[in-house]
Coordinates of C-alpha atoms in Angstrom, one line a residue:
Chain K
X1 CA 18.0 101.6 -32.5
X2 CA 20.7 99.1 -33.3
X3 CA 22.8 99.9 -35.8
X4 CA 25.6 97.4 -37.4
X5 CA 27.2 97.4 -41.2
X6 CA 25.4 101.2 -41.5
X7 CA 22.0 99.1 -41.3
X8 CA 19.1 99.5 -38.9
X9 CA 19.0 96.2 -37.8
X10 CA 15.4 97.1 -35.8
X11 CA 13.7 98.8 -38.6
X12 CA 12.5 96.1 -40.3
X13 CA 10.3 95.2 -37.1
X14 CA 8.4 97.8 -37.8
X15 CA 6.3 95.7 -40.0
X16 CA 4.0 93.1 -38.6
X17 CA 4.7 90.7 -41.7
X18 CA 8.3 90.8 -41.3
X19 CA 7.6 90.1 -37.2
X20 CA 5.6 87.0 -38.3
X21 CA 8.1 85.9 -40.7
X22 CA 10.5 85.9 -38.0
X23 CA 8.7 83.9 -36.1
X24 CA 7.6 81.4 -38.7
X25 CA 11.6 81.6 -40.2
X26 CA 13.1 80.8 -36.6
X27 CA 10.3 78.2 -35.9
X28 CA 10.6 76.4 -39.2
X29 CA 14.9 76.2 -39.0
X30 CA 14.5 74.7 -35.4
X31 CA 12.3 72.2 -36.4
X32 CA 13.5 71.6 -40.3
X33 CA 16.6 71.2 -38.1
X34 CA 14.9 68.9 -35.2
X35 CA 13.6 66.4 -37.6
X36 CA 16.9 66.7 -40.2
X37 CA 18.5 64.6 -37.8
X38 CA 16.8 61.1 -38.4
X39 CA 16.5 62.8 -42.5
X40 CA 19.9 62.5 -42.6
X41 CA 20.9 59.6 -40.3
X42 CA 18.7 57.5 -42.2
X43 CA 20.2 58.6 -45.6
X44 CA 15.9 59.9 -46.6
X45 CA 16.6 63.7 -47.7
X46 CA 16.2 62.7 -51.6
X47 CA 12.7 61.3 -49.6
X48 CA 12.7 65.4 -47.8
X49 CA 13.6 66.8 -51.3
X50 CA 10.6 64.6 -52.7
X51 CA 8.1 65.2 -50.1
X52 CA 8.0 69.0 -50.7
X53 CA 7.8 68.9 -54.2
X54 CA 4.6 66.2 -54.1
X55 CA 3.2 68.8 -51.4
X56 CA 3.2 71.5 -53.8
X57 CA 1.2 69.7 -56.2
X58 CA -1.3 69.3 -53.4
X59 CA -1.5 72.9 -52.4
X60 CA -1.9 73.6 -56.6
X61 CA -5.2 70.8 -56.2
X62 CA -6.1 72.7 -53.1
X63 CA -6.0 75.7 -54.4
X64 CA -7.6 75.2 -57.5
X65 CA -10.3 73.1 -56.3
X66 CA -11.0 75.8 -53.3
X67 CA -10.1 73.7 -50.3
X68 CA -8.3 74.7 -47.1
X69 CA -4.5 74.2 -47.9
X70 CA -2.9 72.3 -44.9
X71 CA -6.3 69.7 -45.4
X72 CA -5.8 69.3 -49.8
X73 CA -1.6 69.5 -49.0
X74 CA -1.5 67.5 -46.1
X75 CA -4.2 64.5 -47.4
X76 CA -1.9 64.5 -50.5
X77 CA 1.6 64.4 -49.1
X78 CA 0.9 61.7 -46.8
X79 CA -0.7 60.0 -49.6
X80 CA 2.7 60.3 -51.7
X81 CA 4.6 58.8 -48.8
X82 CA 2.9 55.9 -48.7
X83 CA 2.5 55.5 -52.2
X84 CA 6.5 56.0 -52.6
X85 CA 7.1 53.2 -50.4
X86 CA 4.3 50.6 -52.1
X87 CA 6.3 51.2 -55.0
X88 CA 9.7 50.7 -53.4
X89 CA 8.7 47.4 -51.5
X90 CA 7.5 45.8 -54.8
X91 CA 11.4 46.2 -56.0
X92 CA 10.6 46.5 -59.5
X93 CA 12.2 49.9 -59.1
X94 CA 14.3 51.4 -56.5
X95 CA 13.4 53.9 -53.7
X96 CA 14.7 56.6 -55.4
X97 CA 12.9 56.1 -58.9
X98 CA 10.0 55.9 -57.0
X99 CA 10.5 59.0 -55.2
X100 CA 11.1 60.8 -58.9
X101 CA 8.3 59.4 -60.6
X102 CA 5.6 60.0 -57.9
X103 CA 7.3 63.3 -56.3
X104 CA 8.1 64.8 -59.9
X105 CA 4.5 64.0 -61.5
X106 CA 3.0 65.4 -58.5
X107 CA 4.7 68.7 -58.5
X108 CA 4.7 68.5 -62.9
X109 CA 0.6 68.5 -62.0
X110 CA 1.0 71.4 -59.6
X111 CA 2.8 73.3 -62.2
X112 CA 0.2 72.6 -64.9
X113 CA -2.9 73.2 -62.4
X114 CA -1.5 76.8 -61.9
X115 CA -0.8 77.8 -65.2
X116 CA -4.0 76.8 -66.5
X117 CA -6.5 78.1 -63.4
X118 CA -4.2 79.8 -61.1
X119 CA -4.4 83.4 -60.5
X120 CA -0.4 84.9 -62.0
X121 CA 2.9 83.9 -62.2
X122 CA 3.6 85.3 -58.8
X123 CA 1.9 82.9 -56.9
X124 CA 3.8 80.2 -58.4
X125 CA 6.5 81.9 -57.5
X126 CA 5.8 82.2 -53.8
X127 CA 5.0 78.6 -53.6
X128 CA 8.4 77.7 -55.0
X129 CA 10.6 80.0 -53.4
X130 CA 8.8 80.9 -50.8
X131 CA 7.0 83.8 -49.6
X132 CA 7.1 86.2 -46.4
X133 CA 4.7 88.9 -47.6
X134 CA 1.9 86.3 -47.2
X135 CA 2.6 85.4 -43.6
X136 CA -0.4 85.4 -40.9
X137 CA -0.5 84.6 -37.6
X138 CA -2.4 81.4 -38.9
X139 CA 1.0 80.2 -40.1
X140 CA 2.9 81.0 -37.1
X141 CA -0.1 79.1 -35.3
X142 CA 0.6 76.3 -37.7
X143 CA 4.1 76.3 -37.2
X144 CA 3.9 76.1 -34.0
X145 CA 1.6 73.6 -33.2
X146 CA 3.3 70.9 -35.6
X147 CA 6.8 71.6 -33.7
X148 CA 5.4 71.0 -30.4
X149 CA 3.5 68.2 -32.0
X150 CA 7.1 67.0 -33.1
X151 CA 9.2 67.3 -30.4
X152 CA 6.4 65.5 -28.0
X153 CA 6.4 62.3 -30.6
X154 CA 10.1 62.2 -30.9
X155 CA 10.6 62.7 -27.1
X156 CA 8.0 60.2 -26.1
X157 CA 9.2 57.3 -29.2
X158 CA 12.7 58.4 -28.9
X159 CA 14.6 55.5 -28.5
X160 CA 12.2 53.1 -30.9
X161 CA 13.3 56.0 -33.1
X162 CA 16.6 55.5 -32.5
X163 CA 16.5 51.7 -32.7
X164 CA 14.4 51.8 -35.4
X165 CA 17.1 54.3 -37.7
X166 CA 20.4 52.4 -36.4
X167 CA 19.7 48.7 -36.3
X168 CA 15.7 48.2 -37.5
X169 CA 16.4 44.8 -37.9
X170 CA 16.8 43.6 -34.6
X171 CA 14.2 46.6 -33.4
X172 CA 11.6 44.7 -35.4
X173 CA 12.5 41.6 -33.5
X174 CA 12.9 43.3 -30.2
X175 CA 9.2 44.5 -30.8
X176 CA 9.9 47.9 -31.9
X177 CA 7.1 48.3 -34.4
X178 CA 9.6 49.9 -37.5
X179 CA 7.0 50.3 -40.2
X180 CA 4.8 52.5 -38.0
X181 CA 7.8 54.5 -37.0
X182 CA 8.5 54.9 -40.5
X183 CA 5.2 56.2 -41.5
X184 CA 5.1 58.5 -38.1
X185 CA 8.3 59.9 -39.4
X186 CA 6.5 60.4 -42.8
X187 CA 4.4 62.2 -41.2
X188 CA 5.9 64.4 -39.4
X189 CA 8.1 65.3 -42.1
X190 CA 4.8 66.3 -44.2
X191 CA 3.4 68.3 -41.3
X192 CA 7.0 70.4 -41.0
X193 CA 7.3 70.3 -45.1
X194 CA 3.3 71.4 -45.2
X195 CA 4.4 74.8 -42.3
X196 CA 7.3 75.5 -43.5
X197 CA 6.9 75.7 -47.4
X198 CA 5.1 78.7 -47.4
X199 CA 8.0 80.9 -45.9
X200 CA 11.1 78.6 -47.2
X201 CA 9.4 77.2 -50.6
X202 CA 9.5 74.0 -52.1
X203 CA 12.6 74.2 -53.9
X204 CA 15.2 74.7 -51.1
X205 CA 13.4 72.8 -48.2
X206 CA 15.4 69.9 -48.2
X207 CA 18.2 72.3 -47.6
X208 CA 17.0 72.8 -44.5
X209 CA 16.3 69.6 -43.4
X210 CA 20.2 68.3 -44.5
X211 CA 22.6 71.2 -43.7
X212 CA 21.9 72.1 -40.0
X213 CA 21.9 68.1 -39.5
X214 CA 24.6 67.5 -41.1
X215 CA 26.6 70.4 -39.1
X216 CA 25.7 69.0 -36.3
X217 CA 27.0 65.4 -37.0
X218 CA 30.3 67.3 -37.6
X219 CA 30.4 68.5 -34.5
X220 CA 28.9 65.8 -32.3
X221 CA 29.1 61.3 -32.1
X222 CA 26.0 61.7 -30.3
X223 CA 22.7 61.9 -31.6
X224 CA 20.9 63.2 -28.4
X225 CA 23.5 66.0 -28.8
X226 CA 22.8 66.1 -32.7
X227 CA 18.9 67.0 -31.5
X228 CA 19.8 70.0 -29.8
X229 CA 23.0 71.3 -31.9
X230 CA 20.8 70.9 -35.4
X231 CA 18.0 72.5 -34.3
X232 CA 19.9 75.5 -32.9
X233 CA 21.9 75.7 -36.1
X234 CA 18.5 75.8 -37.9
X235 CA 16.8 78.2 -36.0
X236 CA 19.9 80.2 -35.9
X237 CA 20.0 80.5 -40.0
X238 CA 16.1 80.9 -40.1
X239 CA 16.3 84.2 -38.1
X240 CA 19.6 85.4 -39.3
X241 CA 18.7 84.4 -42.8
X242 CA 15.0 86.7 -42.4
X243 CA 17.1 89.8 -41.2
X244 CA 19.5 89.7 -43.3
X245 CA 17.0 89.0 -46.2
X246 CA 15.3 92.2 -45.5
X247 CA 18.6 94.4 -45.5
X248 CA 19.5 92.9 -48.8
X249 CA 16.7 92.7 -50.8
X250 CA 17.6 88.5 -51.6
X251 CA 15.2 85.9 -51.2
X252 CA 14.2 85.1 -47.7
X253 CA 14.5 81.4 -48.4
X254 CA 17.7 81.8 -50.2
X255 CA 19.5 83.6 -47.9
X256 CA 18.6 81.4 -44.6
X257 CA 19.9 78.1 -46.7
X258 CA 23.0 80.6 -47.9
X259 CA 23.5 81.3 -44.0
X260 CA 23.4 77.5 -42.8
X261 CA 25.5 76.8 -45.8
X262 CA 28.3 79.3 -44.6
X263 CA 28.3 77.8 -41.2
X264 CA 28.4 74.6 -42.7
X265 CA 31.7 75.5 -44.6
X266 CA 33.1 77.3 -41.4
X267 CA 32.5 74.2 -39.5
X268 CA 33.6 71.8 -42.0
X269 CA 37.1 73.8 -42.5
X270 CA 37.6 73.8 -39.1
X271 CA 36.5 71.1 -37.6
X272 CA 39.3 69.0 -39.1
X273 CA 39.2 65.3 -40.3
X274 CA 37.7 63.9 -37.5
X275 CA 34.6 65.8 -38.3
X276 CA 34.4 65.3 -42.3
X277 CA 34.8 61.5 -41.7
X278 CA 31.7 61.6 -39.8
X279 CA 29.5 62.8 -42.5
X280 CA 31.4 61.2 -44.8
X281 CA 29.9 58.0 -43.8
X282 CA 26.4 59.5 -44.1
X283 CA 25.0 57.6 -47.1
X284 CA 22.9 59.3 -49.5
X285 CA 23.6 63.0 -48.3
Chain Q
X1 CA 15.5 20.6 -19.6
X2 CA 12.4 22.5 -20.9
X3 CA 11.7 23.4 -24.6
X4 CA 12.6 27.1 -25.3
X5 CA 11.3 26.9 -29.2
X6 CA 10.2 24.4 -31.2
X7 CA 9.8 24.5 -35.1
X8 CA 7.4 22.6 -36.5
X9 CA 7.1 21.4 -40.2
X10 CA 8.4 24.9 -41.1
X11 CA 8.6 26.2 -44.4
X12 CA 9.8 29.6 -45.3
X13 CA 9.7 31.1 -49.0
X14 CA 10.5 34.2 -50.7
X15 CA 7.6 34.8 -53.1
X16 CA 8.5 31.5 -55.5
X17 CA 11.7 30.3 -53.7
X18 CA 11.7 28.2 -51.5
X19 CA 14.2 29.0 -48.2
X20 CA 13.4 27.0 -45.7
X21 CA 11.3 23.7 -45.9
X22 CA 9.5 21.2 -43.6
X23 CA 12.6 22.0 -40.7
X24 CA 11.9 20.6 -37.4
X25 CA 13.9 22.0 -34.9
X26 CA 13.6 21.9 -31.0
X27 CA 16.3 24.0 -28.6
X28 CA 15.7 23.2 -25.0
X29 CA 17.0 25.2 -21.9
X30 CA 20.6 25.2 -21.2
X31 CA 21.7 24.3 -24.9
X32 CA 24.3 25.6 -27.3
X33 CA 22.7 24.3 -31.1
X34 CA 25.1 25.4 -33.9
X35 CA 23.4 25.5 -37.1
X36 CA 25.7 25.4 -40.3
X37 CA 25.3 25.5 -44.1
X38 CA 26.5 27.2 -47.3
X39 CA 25.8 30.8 -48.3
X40 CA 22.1 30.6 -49.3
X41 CA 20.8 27.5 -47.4
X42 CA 18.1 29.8 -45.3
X43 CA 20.5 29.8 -41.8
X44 CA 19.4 33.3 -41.5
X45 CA 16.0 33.0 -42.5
X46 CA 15.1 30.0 -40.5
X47 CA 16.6 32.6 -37.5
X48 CA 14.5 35.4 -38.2
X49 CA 11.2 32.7 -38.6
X50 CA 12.6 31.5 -35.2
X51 CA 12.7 35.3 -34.1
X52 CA 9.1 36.0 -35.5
X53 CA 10.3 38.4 -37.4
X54 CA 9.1 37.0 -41.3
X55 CA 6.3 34.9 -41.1
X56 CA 6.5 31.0 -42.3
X57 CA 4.7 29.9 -45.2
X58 CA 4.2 26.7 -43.9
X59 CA 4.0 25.5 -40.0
X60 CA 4.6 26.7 -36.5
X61 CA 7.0 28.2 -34.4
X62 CA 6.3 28.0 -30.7
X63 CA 8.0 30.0 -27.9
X64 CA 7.6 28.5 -24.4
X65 CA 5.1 31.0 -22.5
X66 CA 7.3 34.1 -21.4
X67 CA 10.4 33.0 -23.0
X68 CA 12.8 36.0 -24.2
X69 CA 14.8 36.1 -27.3
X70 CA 17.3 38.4 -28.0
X71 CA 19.3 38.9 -31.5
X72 CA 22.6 39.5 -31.9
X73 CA 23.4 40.7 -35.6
X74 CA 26.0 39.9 -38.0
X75 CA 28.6 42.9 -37.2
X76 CA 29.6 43.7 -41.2
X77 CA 25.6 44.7 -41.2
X78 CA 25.9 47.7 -38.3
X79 CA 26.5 51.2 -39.5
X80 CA 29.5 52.3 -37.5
X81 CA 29.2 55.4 -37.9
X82 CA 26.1 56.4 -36.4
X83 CA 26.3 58.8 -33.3
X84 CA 25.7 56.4 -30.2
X85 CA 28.1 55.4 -27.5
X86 CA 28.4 52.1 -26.1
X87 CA 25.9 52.4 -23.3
X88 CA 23.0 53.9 -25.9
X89 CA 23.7 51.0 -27.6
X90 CA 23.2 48.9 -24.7
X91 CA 19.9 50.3 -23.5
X92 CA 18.5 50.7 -26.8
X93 CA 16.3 47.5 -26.4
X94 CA 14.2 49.6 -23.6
X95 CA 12.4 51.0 -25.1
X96 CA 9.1 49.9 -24.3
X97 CA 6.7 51.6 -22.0
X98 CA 9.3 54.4 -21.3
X99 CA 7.7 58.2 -21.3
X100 CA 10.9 60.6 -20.8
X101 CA 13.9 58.9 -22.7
X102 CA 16.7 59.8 -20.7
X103 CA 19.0 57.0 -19.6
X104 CA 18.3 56.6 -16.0
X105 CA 20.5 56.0 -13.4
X106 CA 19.7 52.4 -12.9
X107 CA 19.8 51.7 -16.0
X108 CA 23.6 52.8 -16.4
X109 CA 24.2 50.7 -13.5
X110 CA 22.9 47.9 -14.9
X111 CA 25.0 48.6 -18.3
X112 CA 28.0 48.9 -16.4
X113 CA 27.5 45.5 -14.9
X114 CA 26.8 43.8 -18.6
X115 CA 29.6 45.8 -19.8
X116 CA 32.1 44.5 -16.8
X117 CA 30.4 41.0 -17.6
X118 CA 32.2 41.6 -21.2
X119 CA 35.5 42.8 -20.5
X120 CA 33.8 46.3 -21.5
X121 CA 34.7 47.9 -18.3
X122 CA 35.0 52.3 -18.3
X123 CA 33.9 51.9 -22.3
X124 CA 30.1 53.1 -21.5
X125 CA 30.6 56.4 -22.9
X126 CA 33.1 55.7 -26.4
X127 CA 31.7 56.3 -29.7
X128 CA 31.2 52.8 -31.0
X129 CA 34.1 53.3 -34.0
X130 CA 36.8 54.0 -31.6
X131 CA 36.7 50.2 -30.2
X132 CA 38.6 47.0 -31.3
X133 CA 36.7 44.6 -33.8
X134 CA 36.4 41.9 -31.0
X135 CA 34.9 44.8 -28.7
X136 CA 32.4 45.6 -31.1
X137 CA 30.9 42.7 -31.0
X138 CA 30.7 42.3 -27.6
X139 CA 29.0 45.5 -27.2
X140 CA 26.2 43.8 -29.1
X141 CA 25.9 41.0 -27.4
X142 CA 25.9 43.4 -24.1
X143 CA 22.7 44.9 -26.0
X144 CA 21.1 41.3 -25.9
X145 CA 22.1 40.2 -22.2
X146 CA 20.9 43.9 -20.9
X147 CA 17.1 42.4 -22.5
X148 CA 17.8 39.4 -20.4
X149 CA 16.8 36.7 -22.4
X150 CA 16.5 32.9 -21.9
X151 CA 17.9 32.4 -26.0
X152 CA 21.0 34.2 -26.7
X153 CA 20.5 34.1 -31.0
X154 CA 23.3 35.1 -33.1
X155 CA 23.7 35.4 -36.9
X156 CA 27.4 34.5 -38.2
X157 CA 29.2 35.6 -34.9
X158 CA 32.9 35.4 -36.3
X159 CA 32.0 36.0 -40.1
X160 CA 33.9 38.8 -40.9
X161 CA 36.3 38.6 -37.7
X162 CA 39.8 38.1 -37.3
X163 CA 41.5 35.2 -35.6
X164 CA 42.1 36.3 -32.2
X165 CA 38.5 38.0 -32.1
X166 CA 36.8 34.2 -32.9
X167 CA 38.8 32.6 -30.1
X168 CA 37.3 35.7 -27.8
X169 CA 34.6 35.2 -29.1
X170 CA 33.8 31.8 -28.4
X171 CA 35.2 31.7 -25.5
X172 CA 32.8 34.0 -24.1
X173 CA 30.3 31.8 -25.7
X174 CA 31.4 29.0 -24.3
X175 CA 31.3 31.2 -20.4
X176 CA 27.8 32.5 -21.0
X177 CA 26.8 28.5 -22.0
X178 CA 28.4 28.1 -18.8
X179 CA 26.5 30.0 -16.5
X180 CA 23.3 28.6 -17.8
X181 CA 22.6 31.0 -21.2
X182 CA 20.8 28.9 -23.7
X183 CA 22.5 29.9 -27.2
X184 CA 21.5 29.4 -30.8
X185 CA 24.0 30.4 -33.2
X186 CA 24.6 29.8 -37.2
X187 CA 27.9 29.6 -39.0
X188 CA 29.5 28.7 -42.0
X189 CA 32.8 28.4 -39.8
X190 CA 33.0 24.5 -39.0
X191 CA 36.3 24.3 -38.1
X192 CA 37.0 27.0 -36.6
X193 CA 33.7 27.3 -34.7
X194 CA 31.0 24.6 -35.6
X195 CA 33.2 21.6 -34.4
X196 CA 33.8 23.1 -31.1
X197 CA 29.6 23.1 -30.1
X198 CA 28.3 20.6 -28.6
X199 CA 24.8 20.2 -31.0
X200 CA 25.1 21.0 -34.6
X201 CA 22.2 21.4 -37.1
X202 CA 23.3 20.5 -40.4
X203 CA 20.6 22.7 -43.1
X204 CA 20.7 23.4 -47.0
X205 CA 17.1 24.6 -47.4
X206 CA 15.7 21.7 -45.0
X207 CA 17.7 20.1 -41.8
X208 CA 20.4 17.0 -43.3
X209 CA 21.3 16.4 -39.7
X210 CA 21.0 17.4 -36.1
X211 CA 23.6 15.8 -33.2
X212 CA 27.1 16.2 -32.1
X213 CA 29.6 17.1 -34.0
X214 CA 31.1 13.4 -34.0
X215 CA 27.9 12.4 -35.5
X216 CA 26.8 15.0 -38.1
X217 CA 30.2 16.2 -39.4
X218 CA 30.9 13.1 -41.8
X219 CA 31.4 13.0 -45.7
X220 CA 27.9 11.8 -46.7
X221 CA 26.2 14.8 -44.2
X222 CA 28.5 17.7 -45.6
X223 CA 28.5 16.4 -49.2
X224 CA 24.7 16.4 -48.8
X225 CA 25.0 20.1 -47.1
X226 CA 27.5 21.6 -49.3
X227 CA 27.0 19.9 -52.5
X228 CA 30.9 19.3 -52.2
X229 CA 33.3 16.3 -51.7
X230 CA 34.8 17.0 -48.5
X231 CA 36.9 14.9 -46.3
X232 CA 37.1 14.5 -42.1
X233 CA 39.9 13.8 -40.0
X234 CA 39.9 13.2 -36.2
X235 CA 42.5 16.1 -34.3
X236 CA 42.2 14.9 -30.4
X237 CA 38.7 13.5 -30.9
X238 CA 37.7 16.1 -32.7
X239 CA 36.4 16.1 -36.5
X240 CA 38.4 18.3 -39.3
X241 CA 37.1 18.9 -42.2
X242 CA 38.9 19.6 -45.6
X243 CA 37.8 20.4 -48.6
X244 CA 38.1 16.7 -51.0
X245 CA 41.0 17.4 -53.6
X246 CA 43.0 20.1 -51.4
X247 CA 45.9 18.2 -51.6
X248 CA 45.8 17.9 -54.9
X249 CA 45.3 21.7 -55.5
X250 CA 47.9 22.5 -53.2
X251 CA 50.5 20.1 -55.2
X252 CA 49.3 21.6 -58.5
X253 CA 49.8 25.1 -57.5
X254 CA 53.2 24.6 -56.0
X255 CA 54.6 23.1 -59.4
X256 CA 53.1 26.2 -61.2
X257 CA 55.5 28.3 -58.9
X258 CA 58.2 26.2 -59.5
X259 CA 58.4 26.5 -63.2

């Protein structure tokens, strides 16, 4: 037994949902914090924050209508990505308008679906803040499969990535295809919103994809450092966050953002100027 | 000489505007072609139809079979902040056909040699922020030789850049012309840049002019360009042009700050 703070910090273990939500937690910070970097170098985490609220009026369609979750979720936030950027490219209305009216009706819909046919308010609940009860090795399966499905995309099209976020303009013209890196990025970010939501919830998601991102640009001016710093950061909170949730009685998803929030301060305070300057020229953050 | 690209009846419009229209526009191996024009007269736009990035409405674009183009943009446009170093920069155009993205060893060799090329020596592994406005640039037009193309194209390379950077600037220009790089460039910078090439496109939405600067840089052309009196004079051979009425501004403003 390992005792710290007059805690057992193995008892806990005990259970086999808190072991899976371990797992899932620690999983779903590395790769929340993987795919956070290009979130937040390319100024998308309203597009994060978005994303996982449209998903959640899929899984509220899914559920209601009896289909498997990651299909009716999935279909549905891919579907809101690419309808957010139809809407932007016509210009009528910005980006971000478009992100609130498609993301927000989606997740109003959700909302209504439940009340009216779903089960209590406690599964609404677990959908928006998250959930570790509900945990099964399914989801850790889930989980991992998208983060290895991840890293091998952004290992294999890293530098079109790279080229594509930092100067897509001349990409385009070198022959990086940037609208199909766009959507993969869409994408992915739908797969890790559609694993993760179930443990982190919808509402505080985006916090994950931003904070353990934006530490890392803090600490780094490289971005091949950035994809090993944020993820560590984000698996770090996950699994600290899940303990710690446990010996507190707070919500699991709540605590792992309160965690990579107070490295976040630590590193902000003393990382000096040099650091804040960084982010400060992140735009959109 | 060979023909790099040639334009053909080209027409370029954003849905009702028209940008570009009926330009035909040849640049041949070994050439430096200058294109100039006012803010809004589709410089850029007839570049990126050149590039094949936007599609024209109207006519062709032909590359010569194989020929490379590479795209230097307009510095005030590149986020300065992002976390690359020089060399990333630089290789960033590889990115085809690669499995394993790790810069290789050749590859840094080969950076280093572009980089040397610029007067960028020892500056592979700097952030980009922490260099000198005329080094900025340069790393970008490392990033375009490193492609190794046969066109050099640049959007507005001294808009936005301080004296001493556009002498640097097109002085290495002028070198790379030199050694054989074709280079297609637009400006809005005629004395200070445009006069000093030897071809000059004259373009407000479809081409006024295309020669020497001798030949294109005269009253009727830039009026017609600029929709603005303007006057030439000869320095050395070489046309200057002023604004029409300058004088008359300049004797105006000094009696206000007499009184």
């Amino acid at each position: 037994m390992i005792y710290f703070l007059g805690l057992d910090m193995l008892e806990p273990y005990h259970f086999a949902f808190f072991r899976n939500g371990v797992v899932v937690s620690t999983i779903a910070g590395g790769l929340c914090g993987f795919l956070g970097v290009f979130v937040v170098l390319r100024g998308m985490s309203y597009i994060g924050h978005g994303l996982s609220h449209a998903v959640f009026g899929g899984a509220a369609a899914s559920s209601v209508m009896g289909l498997n979750y990651f299909v009716g979720a999935g279909v549905w936030g891919v579907w809101s990505g690419v309808l957010i950027g139809r809407i932007a490219r016509r210009r009528i209305i910005g980006a971000d308008a478009a992100i609130g009216v498609v993301t927000t009706a989606s997740f109003a819909l959700g909302l209504a679906l439940l009340n009216r046919y779903g089960q209590a308010k406690k599964s609404i609940e677990a959908v928006l803040f998250g959930s570790v009860l509900g945990v099964k090795t399914g989801d850790i399966v889930a989980v991992a499969i998208v983060a290895v499905i991840v890293v091998v995309i952004v290992v294999v099209a890293y530098r079109k990535m790279v080229f594509a976020t930092f100067d897509p303009e001349v990409a385009e013209v070198t022959g990086v295809q940037v609208q199909w890196i766009e959507a993969l990025l869409m994408v992915m970010l739908s797969m890790t919103i559609l694993v993760t939501m179930r443990v982190i919830g919808t509402l505080l998601i985006s916090a994950l994809l931003v904070i353990p991102a934006s530490i890392a640009r803090m600490t780094t001016n490289s971005i091949a450092r950035m994809l090993w710093v944020s993820p560590a950061i984000g698996a770090g909170s996950g699994f600290l966050g899940m303990n710690l949730a446990y010996h507190f009685d707070t919500s699991v998803s709540a605590t792992i953002i309160l965690v990579a929030a107070a490295v976040f301060v630590v590193v902000y305070a003393t990382n000096g100027v040099r650091g804040r300057v960084r982010i400060a020229g992140l735009h959109h953050v | 000489m060979t023909k790099l690209i040639e334009c053909r009846h080209l027409s370029c419009a954003y849905d009702s505007t028209v940008v570009v229209k009926d330009v035909d526009l040849v640049v041949k191996t070994g050439e430096f072609v200058g294109v100039v024009g006012p803010s809004g007269s589709g410089k850029t736009t007839l570049l990126k139809v050149i590039l094949k990035a936007i599609p024209p409405t109207h006519g062709h674009v032909d590359h010569a079979p194989g020929v490379r183009l590479s795209y230097v943009p307009q510095v005030e446009t590149v986020d300065w902040n992002f976390p690359v170093t020089v060399t990333e920069v630089v290789v960033m155009t590889q990115s085809r056909r690669k499995l394993w993205p790790r810069i290789t060893t050749k590859e840094r060799e080969d950076t280093e040699l572009v980089l040397e090329r610029l007067g960028l020596a020892g500056l592979g592994s700097r952030h980009i922020r922490e260099l000198s406005g005329g080094q900025q640039q340069r790393v970008f037009i490392a990033r375009a030789l490193f492609h190794q193309p046969d066109l050099l194209v640049l959007d507005e390379p001294t808009s936005g850049v301080d004296v001493r950077t556009r002498h640097e600037m097109m002085h290495l220009l002028a070198e790379l012309n030199e050694g054989g790089m074709s280079i297609l460039l637009t400006t809005h910078d005629l004395n200070g840049l445009a006069a000093h090439l030897p071809r000059l496109v004259c373009l407000n939405t479809s081409v006024i002019a295309d020669g020497s600067p001798s030949e294109v840089l005269t009253p009727e052309v830039l009026e017609k360009t600029y929709g603005a009196p303007m006057e030439v004079l000869s320095h050395g051979g070489m046309p200057v042009v002023l604004e029409h009425g300058a004088a008359e501004a300049s004797r105006r403003l000094s009696r206000l700050n007499a009184s």
